mmCIF file of C-alpha atoms in Angstrom:
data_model
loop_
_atom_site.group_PDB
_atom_site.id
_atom_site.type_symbol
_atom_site.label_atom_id
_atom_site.label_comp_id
_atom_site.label_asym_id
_atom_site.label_seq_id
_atom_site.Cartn_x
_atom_site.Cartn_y
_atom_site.Cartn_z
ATOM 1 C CA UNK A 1 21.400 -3.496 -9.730
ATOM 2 C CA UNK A 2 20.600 -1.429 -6.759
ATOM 3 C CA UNK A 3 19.195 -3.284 -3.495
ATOM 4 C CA UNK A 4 15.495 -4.150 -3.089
ATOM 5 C CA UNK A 5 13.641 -1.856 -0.679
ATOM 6 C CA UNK A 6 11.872 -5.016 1.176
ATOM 7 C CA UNK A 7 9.284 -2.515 2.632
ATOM 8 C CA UNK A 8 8.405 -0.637 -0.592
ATOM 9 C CA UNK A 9 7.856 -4.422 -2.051
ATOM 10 C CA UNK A 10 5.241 -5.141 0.989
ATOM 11 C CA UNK A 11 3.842 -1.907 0.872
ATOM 12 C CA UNK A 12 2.905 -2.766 -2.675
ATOM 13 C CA UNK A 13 1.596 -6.146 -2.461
ATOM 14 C CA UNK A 14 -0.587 -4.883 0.254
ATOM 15 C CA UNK A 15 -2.197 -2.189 -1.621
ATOM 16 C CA UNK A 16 -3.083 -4.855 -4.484
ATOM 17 C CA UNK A 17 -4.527 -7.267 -2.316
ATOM 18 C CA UNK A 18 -6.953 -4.329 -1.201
ATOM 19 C CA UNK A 19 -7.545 -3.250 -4.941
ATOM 20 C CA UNK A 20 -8.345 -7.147 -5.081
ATOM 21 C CA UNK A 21 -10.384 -6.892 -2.371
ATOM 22 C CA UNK A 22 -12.545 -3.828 -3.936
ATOM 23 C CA UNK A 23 -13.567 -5.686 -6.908
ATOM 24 C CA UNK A 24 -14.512 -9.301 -4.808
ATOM 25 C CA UNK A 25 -16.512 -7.211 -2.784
ATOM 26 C CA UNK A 26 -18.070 -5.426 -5.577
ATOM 27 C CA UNK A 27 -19.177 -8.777 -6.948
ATOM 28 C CA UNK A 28 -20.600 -10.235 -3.920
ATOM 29 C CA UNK A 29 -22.431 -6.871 -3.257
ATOM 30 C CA UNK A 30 -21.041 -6.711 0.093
ATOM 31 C CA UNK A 31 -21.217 -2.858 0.976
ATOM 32 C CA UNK A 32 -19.209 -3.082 4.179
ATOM 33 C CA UNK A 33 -16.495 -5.308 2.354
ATOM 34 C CA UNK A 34 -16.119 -2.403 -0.140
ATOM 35 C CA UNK A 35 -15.161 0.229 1.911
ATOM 36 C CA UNK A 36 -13.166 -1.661 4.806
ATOM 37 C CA UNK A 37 -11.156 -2.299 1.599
ATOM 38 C CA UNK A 38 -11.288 1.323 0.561
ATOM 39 C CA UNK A 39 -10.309 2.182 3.829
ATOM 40 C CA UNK A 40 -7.408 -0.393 3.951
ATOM 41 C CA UNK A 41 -5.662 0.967 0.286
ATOM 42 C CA UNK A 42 -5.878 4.207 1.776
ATOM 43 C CA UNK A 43 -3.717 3.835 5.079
ATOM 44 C CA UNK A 44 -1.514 1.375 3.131
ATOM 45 C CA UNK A 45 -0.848 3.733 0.572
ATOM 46 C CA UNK A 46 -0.687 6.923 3.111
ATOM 47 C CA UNK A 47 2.129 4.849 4.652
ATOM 48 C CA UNK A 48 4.086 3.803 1.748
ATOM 49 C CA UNK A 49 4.440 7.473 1.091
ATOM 50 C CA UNK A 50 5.281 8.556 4.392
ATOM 51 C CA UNK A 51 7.662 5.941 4.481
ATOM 52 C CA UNK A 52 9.524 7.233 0.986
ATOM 53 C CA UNK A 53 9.131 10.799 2.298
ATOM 54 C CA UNK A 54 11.023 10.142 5.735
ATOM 55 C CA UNK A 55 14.116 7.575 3.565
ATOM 56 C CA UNK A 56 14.403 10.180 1.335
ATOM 57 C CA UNK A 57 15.068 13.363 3.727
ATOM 58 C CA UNK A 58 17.275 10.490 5.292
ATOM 59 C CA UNK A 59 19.104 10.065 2.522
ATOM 60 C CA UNK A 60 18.564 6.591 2.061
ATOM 61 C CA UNK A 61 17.012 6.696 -1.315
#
């Protein structure tokens, strides 16, 4: 079994907890709640890419 990628595992519990987030704020009808969350699964997302792009021109992938 290859080695864990700690980050990659962070990267994705993050972007669940904002999915999460979506759909609590879409039941309490809290507009602001929605798209801070939005917002959040975006940049977490953008950076778990960026981070795979820049390991694997590194090699480390």
């Amino acid at each position: 079994m290859k080695n864990v990628k700690w980050v990659f595992v962070l990267y994705a519990l993050g972007a669940v907890l904002s999915m999460f987030m979506i759909g609590i704020a879409v039941g309490v009808k809290s507009f602001l709640l929605a798209i801070a969350s939005i917002v959040s699964l975006v940049l977490i997302m953008g950076n778990g890419f960026k981070t795979k792009k820049k390991l694997r021109e590194q090699g480390l992938l």
